[in-house]
PDB file of C-alpha atoms in Angstrom:
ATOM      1  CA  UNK A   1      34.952  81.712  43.956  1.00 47.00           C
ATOM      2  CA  UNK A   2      36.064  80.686  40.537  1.00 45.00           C
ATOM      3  CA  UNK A   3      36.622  77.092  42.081  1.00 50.00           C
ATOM      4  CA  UNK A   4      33.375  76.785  43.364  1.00 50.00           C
ATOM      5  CA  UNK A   5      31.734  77.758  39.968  1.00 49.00           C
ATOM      6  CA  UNK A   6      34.111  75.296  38.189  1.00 48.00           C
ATOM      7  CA  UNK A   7      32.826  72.277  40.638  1.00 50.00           C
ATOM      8  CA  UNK A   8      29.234  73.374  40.126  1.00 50.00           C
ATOM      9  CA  UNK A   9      29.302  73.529  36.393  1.00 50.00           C
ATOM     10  CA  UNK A  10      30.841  70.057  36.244  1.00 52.00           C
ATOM     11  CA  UNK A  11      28.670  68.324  38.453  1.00 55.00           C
ATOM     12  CA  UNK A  12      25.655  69.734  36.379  1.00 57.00           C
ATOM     13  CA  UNK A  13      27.444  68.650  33.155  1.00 57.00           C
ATOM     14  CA  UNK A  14      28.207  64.620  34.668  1.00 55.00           C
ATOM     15  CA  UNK A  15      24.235  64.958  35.866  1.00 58.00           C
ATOM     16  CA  UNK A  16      22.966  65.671  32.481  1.00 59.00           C
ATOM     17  CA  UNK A  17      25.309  63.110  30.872  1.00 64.00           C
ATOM     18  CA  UNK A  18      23.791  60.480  33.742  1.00 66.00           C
ATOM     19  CA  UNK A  19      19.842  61.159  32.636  1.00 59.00           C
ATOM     20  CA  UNK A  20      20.924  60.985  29.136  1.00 69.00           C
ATOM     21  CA  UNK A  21      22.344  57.827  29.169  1.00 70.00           C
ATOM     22  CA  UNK A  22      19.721  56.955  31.547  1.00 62.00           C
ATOM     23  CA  UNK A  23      17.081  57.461  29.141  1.00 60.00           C
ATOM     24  CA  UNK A  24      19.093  55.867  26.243  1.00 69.00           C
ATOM     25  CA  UNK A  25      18.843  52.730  28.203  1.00 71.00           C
ATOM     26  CA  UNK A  26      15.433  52.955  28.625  1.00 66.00           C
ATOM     27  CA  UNK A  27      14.481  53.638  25.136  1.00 65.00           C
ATOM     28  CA  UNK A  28      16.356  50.452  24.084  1.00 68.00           C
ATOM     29  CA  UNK A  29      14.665  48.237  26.941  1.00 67.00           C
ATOM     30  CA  UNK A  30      11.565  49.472  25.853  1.00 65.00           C
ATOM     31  CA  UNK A  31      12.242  48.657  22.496  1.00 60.00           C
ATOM     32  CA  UNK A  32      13.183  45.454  22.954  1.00 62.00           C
ATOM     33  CA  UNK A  33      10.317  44.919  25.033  1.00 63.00           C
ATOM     34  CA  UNK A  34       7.929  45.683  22.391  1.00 56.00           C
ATOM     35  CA  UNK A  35       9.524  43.657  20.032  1.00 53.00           C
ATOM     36  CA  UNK A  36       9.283  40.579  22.175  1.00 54.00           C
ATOM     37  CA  UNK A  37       5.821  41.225  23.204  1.00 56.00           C
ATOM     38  CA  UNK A  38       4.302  42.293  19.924  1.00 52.00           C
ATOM     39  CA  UNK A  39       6.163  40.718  16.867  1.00 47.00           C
ATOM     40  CA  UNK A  40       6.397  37.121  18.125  1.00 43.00           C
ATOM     41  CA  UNK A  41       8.226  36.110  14.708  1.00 44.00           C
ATOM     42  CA  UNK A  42      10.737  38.803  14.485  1.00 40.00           C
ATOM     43  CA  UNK A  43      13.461  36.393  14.855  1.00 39.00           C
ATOM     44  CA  UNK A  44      11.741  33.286  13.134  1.00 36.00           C
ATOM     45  CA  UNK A  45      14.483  32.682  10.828  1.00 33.00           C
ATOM     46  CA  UNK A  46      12.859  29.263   9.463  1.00 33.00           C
ATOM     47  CA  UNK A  47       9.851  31.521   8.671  1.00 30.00           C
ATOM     48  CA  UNK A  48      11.652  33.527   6.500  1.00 29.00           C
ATOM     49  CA  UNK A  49      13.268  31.004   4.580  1.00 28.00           C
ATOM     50  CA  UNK A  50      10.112  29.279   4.239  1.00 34.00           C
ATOM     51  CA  UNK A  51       9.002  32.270   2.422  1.00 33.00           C
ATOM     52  CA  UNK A  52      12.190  32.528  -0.075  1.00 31.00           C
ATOM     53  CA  UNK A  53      12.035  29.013  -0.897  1.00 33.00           C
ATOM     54  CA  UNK A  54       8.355  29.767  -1.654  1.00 35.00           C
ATOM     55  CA  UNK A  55       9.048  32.732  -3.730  1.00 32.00           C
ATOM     56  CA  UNK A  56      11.845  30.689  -5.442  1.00 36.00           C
ATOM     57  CA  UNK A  57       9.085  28.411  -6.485  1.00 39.00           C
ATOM     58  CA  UNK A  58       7.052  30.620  -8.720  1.00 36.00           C
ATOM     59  CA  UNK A  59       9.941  31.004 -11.658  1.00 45.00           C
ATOM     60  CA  UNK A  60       8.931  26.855 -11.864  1.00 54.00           C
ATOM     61  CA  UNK A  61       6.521  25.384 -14.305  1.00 60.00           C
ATOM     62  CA  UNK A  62       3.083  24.109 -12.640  1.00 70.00           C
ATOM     63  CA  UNK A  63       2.395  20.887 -15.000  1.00 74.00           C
ATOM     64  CA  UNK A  64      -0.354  19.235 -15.008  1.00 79.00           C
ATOM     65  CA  UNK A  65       0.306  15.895 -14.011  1.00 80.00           C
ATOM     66  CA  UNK A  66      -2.639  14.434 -16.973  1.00 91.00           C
ATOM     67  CA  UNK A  67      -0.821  16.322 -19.311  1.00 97.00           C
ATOM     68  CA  UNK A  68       2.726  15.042 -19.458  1.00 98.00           C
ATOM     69  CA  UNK A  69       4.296  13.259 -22.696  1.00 98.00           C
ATOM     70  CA  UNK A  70       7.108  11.056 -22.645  1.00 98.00           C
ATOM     71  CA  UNK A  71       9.293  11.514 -25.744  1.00 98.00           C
ATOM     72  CA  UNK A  72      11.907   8.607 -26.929  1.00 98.00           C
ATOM     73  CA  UNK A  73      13.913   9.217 -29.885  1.00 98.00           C
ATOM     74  CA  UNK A  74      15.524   6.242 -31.460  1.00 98.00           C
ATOM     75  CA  UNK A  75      19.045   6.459 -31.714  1.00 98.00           C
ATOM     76  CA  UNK A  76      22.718   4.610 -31.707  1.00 96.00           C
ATOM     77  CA  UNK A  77      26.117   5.401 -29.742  1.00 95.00           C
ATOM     78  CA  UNK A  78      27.875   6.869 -32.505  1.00 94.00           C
ATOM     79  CA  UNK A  79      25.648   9.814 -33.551  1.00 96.00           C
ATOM     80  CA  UNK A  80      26.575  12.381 -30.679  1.00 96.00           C
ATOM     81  CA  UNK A  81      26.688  15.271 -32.734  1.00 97.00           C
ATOM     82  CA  UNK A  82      23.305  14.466 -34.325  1.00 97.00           C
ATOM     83  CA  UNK A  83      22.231  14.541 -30.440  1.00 98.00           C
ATOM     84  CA  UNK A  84      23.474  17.886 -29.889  1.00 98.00           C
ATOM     85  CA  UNK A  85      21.781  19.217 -32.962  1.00 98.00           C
ATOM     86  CA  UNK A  86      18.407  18.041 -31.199  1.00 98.00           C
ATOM     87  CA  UNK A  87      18.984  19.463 -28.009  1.00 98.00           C
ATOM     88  CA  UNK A  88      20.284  22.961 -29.847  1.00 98.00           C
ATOM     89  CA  UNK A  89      17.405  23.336 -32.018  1.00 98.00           C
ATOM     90  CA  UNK A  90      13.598  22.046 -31.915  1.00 98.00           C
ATOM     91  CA  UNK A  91      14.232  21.067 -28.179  1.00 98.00           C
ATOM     92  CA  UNK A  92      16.151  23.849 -27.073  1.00 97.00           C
ATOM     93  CA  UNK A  93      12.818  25.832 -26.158  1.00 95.00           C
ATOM     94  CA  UNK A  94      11.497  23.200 -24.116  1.00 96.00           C
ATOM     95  CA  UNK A  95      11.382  24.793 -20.323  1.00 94.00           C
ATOM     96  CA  UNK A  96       9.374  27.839 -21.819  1.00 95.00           C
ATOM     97  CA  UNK A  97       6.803  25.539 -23.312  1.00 96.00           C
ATOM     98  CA  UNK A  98       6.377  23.972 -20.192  1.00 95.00           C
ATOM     99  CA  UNK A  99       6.070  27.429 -18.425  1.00 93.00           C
ATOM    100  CA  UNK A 100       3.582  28.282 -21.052  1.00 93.00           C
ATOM    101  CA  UNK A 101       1.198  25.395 -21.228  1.00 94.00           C
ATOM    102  CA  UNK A 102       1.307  23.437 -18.185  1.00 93.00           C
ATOM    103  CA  UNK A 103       2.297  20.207 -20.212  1.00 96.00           C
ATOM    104  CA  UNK A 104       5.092  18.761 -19.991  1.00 97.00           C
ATOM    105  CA  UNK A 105       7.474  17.139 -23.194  1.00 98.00           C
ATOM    106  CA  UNK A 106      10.196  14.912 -21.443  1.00 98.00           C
ATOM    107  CA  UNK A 107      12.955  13.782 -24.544  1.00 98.00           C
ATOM    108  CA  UNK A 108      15.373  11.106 -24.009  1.00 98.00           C
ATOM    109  CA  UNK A 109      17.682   9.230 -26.745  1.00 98.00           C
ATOM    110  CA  UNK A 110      17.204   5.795 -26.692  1.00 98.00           C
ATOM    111  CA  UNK A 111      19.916   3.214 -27.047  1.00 97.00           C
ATOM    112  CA  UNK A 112      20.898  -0.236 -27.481  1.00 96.00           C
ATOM    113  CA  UNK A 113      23.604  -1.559 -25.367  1.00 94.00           C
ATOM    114  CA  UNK A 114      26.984  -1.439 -27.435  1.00 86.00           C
ATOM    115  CA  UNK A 115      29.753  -4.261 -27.331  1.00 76.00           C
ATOM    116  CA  UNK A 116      32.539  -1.937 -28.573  1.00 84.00           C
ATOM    117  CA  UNK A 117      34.320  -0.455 -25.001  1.00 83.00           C
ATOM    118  CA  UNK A 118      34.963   2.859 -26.567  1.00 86.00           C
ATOM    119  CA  UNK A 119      31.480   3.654 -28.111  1.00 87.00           C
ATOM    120  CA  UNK A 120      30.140   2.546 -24.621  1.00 87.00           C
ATOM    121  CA  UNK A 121      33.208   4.986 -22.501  1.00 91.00           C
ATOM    122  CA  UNK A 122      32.019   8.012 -24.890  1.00 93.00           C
ATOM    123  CA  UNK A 123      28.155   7.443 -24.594  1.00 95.00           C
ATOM    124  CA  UNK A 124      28.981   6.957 -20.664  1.00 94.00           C
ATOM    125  CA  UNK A 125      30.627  10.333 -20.506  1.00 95.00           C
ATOM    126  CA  UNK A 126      27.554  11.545 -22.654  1.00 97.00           C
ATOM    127  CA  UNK A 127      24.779  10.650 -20.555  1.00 97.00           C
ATOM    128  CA  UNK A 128      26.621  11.308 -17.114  1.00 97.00           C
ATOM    129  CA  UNK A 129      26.652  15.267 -18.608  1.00 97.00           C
ATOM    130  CA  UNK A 130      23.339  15.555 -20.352  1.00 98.00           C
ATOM    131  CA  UNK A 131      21.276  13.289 -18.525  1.00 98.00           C
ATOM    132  CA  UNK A 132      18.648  12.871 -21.163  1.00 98.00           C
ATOM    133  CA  UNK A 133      20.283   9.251 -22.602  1.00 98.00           C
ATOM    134  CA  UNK A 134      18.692   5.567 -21.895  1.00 98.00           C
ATOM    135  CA  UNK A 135      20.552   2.699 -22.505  1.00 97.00           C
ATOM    136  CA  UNK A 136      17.855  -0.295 -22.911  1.00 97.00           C
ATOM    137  CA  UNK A 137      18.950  -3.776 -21.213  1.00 96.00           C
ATOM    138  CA  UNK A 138      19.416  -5.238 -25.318  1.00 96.00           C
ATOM    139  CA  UNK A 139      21.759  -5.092 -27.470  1.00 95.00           C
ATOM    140  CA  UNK A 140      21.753  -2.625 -29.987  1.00 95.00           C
ATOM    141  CA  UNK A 141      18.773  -3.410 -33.233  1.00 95.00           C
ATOM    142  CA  UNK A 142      15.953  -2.241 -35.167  1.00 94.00           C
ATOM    143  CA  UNK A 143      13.935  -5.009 -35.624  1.00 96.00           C
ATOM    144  CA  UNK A 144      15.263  -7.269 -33.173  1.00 97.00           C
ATOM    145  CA  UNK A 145      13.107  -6.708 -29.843  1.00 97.00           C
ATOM    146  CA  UNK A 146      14.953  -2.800 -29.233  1.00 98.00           C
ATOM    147  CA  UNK A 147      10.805  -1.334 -29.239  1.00 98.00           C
ATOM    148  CA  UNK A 148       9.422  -3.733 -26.922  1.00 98.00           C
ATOM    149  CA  UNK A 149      12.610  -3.507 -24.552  1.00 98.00           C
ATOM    150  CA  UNK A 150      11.721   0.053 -24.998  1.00 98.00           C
ATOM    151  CA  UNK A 151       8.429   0.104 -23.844  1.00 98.00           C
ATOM    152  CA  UNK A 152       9.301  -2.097 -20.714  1.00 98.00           C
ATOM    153  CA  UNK A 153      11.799  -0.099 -19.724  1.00 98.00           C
ATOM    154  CA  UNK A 154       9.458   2.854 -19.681  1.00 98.00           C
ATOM    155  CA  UNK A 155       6.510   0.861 -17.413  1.00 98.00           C
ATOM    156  CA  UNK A 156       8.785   0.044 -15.368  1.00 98.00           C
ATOM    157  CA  UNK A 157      10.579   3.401 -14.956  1.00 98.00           C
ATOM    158  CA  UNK A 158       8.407   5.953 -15.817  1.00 98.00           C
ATOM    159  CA  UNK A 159       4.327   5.236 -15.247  1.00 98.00           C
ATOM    160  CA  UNK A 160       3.541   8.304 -13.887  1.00 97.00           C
ATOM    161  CA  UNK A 161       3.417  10.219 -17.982  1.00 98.00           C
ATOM    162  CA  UNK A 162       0.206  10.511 -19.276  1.00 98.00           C
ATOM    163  CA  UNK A 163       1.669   8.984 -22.943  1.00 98.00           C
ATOM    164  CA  UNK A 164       4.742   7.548 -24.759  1.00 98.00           C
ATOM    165  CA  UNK A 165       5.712   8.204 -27.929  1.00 98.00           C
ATOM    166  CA  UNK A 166       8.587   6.805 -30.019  1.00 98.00           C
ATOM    167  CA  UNK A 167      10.473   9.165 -32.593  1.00 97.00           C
ATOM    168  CA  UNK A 168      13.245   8.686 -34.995  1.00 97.00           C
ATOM    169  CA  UNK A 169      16.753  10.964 -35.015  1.00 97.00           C
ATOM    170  CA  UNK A 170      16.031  12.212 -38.589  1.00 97.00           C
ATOM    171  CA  UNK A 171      12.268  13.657 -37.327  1.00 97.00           C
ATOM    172  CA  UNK A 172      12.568  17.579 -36.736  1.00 97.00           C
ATOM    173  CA  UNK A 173       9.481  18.128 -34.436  1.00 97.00           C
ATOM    174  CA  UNK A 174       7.709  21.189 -34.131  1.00 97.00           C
ATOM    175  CA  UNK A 175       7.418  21.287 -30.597  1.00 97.00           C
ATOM    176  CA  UNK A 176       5.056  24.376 -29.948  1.00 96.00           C
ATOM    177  CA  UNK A 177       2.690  22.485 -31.958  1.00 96.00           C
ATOM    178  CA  UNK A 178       2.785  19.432 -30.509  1.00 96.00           C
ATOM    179  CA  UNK A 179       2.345  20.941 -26.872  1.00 96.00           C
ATOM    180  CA  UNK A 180      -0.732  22.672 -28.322  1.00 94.00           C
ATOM    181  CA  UNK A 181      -1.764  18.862 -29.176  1.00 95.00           C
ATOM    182  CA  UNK A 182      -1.509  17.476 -26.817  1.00 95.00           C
ATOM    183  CA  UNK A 183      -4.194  18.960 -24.641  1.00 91.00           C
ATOM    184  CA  UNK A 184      -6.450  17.448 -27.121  1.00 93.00           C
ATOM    185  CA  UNK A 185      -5.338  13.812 -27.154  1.00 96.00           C
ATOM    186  CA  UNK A 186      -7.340  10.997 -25.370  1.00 96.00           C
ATOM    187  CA  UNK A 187      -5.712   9.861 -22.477  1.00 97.00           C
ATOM    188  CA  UNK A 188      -6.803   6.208 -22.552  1.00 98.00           C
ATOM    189  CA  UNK A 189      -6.680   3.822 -25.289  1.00 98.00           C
ATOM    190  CA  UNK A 190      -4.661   6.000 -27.796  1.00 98.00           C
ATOM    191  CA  UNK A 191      -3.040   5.314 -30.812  1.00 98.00           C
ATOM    192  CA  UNK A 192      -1.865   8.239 -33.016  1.00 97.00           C
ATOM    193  CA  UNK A 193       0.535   8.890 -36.064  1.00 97.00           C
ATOM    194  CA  UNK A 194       0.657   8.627 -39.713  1.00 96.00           C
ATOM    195  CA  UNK A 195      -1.039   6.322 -40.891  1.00 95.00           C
ATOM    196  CA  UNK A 196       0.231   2.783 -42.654  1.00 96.00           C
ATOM    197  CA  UNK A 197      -2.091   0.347 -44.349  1.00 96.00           C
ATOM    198  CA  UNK A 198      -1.469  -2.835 -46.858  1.00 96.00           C
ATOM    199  CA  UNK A 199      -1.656  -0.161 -49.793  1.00 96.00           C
ATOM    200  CA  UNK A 200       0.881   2.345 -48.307  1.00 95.00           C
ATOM    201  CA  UNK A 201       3.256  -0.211 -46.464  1.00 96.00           C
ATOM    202  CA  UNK A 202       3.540  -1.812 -50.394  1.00 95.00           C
ATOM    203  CA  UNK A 203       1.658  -4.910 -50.196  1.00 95.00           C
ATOM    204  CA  UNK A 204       4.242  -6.981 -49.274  1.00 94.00           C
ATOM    205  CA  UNK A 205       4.229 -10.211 -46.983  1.00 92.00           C
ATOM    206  CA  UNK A 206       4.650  -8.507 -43.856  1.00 91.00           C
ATOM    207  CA  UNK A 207       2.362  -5.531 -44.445  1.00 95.00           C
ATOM    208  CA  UNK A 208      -0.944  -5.661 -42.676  1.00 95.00           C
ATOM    209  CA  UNK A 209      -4.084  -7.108 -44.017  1.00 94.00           C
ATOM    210  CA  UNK A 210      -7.298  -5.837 -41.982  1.00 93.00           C
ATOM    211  CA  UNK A 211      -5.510  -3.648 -39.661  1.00 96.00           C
ATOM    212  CA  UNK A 212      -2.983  -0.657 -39.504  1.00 97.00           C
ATOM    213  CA  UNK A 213      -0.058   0.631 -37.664  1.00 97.00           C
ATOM    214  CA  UNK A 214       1.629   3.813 -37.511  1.00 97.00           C
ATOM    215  CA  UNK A 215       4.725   4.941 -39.160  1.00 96.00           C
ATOM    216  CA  UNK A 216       7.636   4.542 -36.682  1.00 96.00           C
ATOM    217  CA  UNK A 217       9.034   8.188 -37.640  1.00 96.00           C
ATOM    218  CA  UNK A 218       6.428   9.611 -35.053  1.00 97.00           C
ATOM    219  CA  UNK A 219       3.448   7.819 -33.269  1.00 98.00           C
ATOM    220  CA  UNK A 220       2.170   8.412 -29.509  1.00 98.00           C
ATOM    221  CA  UNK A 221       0.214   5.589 -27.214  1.00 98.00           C
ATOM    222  CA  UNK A 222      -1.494   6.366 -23.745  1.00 98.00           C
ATOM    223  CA  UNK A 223      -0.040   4.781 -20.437  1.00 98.00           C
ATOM    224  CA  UNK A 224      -2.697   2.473 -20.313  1.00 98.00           C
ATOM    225  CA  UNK A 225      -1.196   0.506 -23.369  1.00 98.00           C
ATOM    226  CA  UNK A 226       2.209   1.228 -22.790  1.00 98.00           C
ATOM    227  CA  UNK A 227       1.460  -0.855 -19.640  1.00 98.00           C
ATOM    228  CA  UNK A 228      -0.060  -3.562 -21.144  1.00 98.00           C
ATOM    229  CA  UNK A 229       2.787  -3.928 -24.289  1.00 98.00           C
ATOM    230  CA  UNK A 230       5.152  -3.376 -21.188  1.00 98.00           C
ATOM    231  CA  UNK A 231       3.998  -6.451 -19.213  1.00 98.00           C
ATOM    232  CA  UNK A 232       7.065  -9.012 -19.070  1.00 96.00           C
ATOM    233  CA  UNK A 233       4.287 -11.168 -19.130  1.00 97.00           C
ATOM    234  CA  UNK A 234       2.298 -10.270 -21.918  1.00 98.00           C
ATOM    235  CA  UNK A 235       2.549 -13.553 -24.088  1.00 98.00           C
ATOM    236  CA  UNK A 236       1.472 -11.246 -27.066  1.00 98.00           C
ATOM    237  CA  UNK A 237       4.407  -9.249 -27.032  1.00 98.00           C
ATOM    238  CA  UNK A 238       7.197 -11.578 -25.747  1.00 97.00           C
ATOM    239  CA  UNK A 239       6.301 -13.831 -28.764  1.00 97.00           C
ATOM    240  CA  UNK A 240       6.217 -11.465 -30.968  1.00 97.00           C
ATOM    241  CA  UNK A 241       9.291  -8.945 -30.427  1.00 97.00           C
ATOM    242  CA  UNK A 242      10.963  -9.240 -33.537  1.00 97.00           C
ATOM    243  CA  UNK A 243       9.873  -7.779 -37.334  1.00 95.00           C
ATOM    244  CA  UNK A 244       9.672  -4.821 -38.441  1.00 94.00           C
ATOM    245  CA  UNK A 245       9.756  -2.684 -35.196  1.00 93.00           C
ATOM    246  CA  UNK A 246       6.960  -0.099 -36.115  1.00 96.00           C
ATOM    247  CA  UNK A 247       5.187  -2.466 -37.419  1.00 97.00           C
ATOM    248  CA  UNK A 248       5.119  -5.090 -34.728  1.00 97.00           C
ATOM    249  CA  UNK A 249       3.651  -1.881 -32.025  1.00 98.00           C
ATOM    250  CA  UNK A 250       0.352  -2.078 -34.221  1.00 98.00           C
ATOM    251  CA  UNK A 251       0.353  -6.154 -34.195  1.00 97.00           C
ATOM    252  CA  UNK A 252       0.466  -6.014 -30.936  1.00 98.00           C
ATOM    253  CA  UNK A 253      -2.356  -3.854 -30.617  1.00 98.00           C
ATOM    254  CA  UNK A 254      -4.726  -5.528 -32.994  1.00 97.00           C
ATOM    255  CA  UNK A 255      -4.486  -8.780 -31.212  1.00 97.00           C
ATOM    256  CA  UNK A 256      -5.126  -6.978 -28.342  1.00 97.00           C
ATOM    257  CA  UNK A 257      -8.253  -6.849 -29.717  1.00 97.00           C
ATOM    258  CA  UNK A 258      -8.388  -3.411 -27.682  1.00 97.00           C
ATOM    259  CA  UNK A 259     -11.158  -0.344 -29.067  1.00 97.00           C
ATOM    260  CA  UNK A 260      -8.478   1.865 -29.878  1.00 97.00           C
ATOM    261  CA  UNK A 261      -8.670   5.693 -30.274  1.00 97.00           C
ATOM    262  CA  UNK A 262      -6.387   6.484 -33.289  1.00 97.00           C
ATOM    263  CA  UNK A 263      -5.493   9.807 -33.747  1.00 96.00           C
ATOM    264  CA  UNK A 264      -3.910  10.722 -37.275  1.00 94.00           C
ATOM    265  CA  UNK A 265      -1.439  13.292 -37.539  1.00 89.00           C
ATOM    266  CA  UNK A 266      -0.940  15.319 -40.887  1.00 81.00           C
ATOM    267  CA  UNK A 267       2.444  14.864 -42.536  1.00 75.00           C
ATOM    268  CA  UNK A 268       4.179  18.044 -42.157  1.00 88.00           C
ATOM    269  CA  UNK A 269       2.603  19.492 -39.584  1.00 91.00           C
ATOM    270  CA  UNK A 270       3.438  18.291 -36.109  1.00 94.00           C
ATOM    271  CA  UNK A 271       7.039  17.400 -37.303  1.00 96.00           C
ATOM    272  CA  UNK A 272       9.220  17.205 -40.238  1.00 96.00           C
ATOM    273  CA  UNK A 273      10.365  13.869 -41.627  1.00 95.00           C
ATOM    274  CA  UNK A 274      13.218  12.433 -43.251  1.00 95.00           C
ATOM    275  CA  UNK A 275      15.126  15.750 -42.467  1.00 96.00           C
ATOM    276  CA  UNK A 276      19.096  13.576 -43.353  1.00 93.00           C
ATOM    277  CA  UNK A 277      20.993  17.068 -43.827  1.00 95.00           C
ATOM    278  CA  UNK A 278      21.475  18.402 -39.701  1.00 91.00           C
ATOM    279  CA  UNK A 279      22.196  21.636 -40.919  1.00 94.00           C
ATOM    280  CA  UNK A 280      18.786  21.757 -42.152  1.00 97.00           C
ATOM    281  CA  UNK A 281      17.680  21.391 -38.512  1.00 97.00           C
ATOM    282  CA  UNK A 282      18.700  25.207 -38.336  1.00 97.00           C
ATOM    283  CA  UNK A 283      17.095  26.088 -40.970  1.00 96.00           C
ATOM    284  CA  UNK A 284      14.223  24.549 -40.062  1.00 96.00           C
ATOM    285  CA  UNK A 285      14.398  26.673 -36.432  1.00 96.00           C
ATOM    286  CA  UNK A 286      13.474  29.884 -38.713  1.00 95.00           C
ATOM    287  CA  UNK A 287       9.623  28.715 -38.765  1.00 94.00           C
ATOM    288  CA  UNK A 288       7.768  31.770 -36.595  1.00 94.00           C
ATOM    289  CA  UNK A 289       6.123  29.061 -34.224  1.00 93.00           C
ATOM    290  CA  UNK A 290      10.001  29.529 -32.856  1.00 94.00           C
ATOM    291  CA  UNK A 291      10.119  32.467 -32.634  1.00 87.00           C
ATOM    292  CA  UNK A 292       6.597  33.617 -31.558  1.00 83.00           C
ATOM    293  CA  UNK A 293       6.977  31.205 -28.252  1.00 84.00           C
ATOM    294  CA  UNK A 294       5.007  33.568 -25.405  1.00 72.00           C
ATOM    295  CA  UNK A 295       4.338  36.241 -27.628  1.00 70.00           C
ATOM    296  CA  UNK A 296       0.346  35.714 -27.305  1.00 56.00           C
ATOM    297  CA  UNK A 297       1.085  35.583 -23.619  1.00 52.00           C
ATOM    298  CA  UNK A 298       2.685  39.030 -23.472  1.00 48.00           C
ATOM    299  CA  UNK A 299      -0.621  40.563 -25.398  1.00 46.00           C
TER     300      UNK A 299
END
């Protein structure tokens, strides 16, 4: 008796185990169903990369491409700490400002080629890590032909900013300010700095009579005339490369007999210049426009 009740309880027990499993199986067929017939990218794995990549994107500045100023800063192979100082102080701010405005303030040191093998092996090493130096295809000069190799270089190379301009090492440049410029800058036909006439250049020989030209510590041209100095063919410019470097930009221009929009910068405001002393760079960083970068934005 007890055997038969032993043999009836387990075959109940292995039945209810068999529907259970039974409907385990179907639940998970019929999930898997649904998910096939319902949620056709369930499994799209490019899909959701797509999306990442695109969420990735929004921490990156949108620029507007007619808004974009190419920066060169003068300088020579053995001043690599002065470099440093630049890129640790008025520059160091840069990718906000770009964040903030939609402009865009590209600055790269400009040199002459060097003759001395260890000056070159050190500014070599330099540019490989910071990627912001230019060596120009001359040798190293101020007045003989380093601007207009400059400006060729940068035709050639870079045509897609919206202007050049040409700074010196000693300038301390108050960037905030000069991205809130720059939206008001003509984009053809410009010509802006501080201002240098017969009286102010000293009325020497070489100082100009019936024109201007702009003070080399800091002036700005549109594309349109970078491209036209740039020309390797540009008789005006080829014939004229050497003199005083600064002054032989606004030469050029006047016997380009172009109708020029000059912009005139205050002295003191956009940027800072002769600052000699590069510990004064740092003091110079304690101006609020440093430290209120975004502020407005967060109000």
């Amino acid at each position: 008796m007890l055997d038969g009740q032993k043999e009836e309880t387990s075959s109940s027990s292995l039945g209810k185990s068999i529907v259970r499993e039974v409907v385990i199986i179907f639940f998970i067929l019929s999930l898997l169903l649904y998910i096939f017939s319902n949620s056709s990218n369930f499994f799209s794995w490019p899909t959701f990369f797509n999306n990442y990549t695109a969420l990735s994107e929004l921490s990156k500045p949108v620029i507007d491409h007619n808004c974009r100023l190419f920066l060169g800063i003068f300088s020579v192979h053995w001043l690599h700490n002065e470099r440093q100082v630049v890129r640790d102080t008025w520059y160091a701010n840069n990718t906000l400002l770009k964040q903030i405005t939609n402009c865009e303030v590209d600055v790269y040191f400009i040199l002459g080629q060097s003759l001395n093998g260890d000056e070159y092996a050190e500014v070599d090493k330099e540019k490989r890590e910071k990627g912001d130096i230019i060596i120009l295809p001359t040798h190293e000069n101020m007045n003989e032909g380093k601007s207009l190799a400059f400006f060729q270089y940068v035709a050639e190379n870079f045509p897609d900013y919206t202007w050049v301009a040409k700074g010196d090492m000693d300038s301390f440049f108050r960037l905030p300010l000069l991205y809130d410029t720059l939206k008001q800058l003509p984009k053809k036909m410009l010509y802006g700095g501080r201002i240098v006439d017969f009286i102010v250049c000293g009325q020497g020989g070489h100082c100009p009579r019936g024109w201007i030209y702009m003070q080399g510590s800091f002036y700005i041209l549109s594309m349109d005339l970078v491209q036209w100095i740039g020309d390797k063919n540009n008789q005006v410019t080829i014939n004229n490369a050497y003199g005083h470097e600064d002054l032989q930009t606004g030469y050029w221009l006047h016997e380009g007999k172009f109708d020029l929009a000059y912009y005139f910068f205050e002295e003191g405001h956009l940027y800072i210049h002769p600052v000699k002393d590069t510990n004064y760079f740092y003091e110079l960083m304690k101006d609020p426009i440093f430290h209120n970068i975004g502020k407005n934005e967060e109000n």
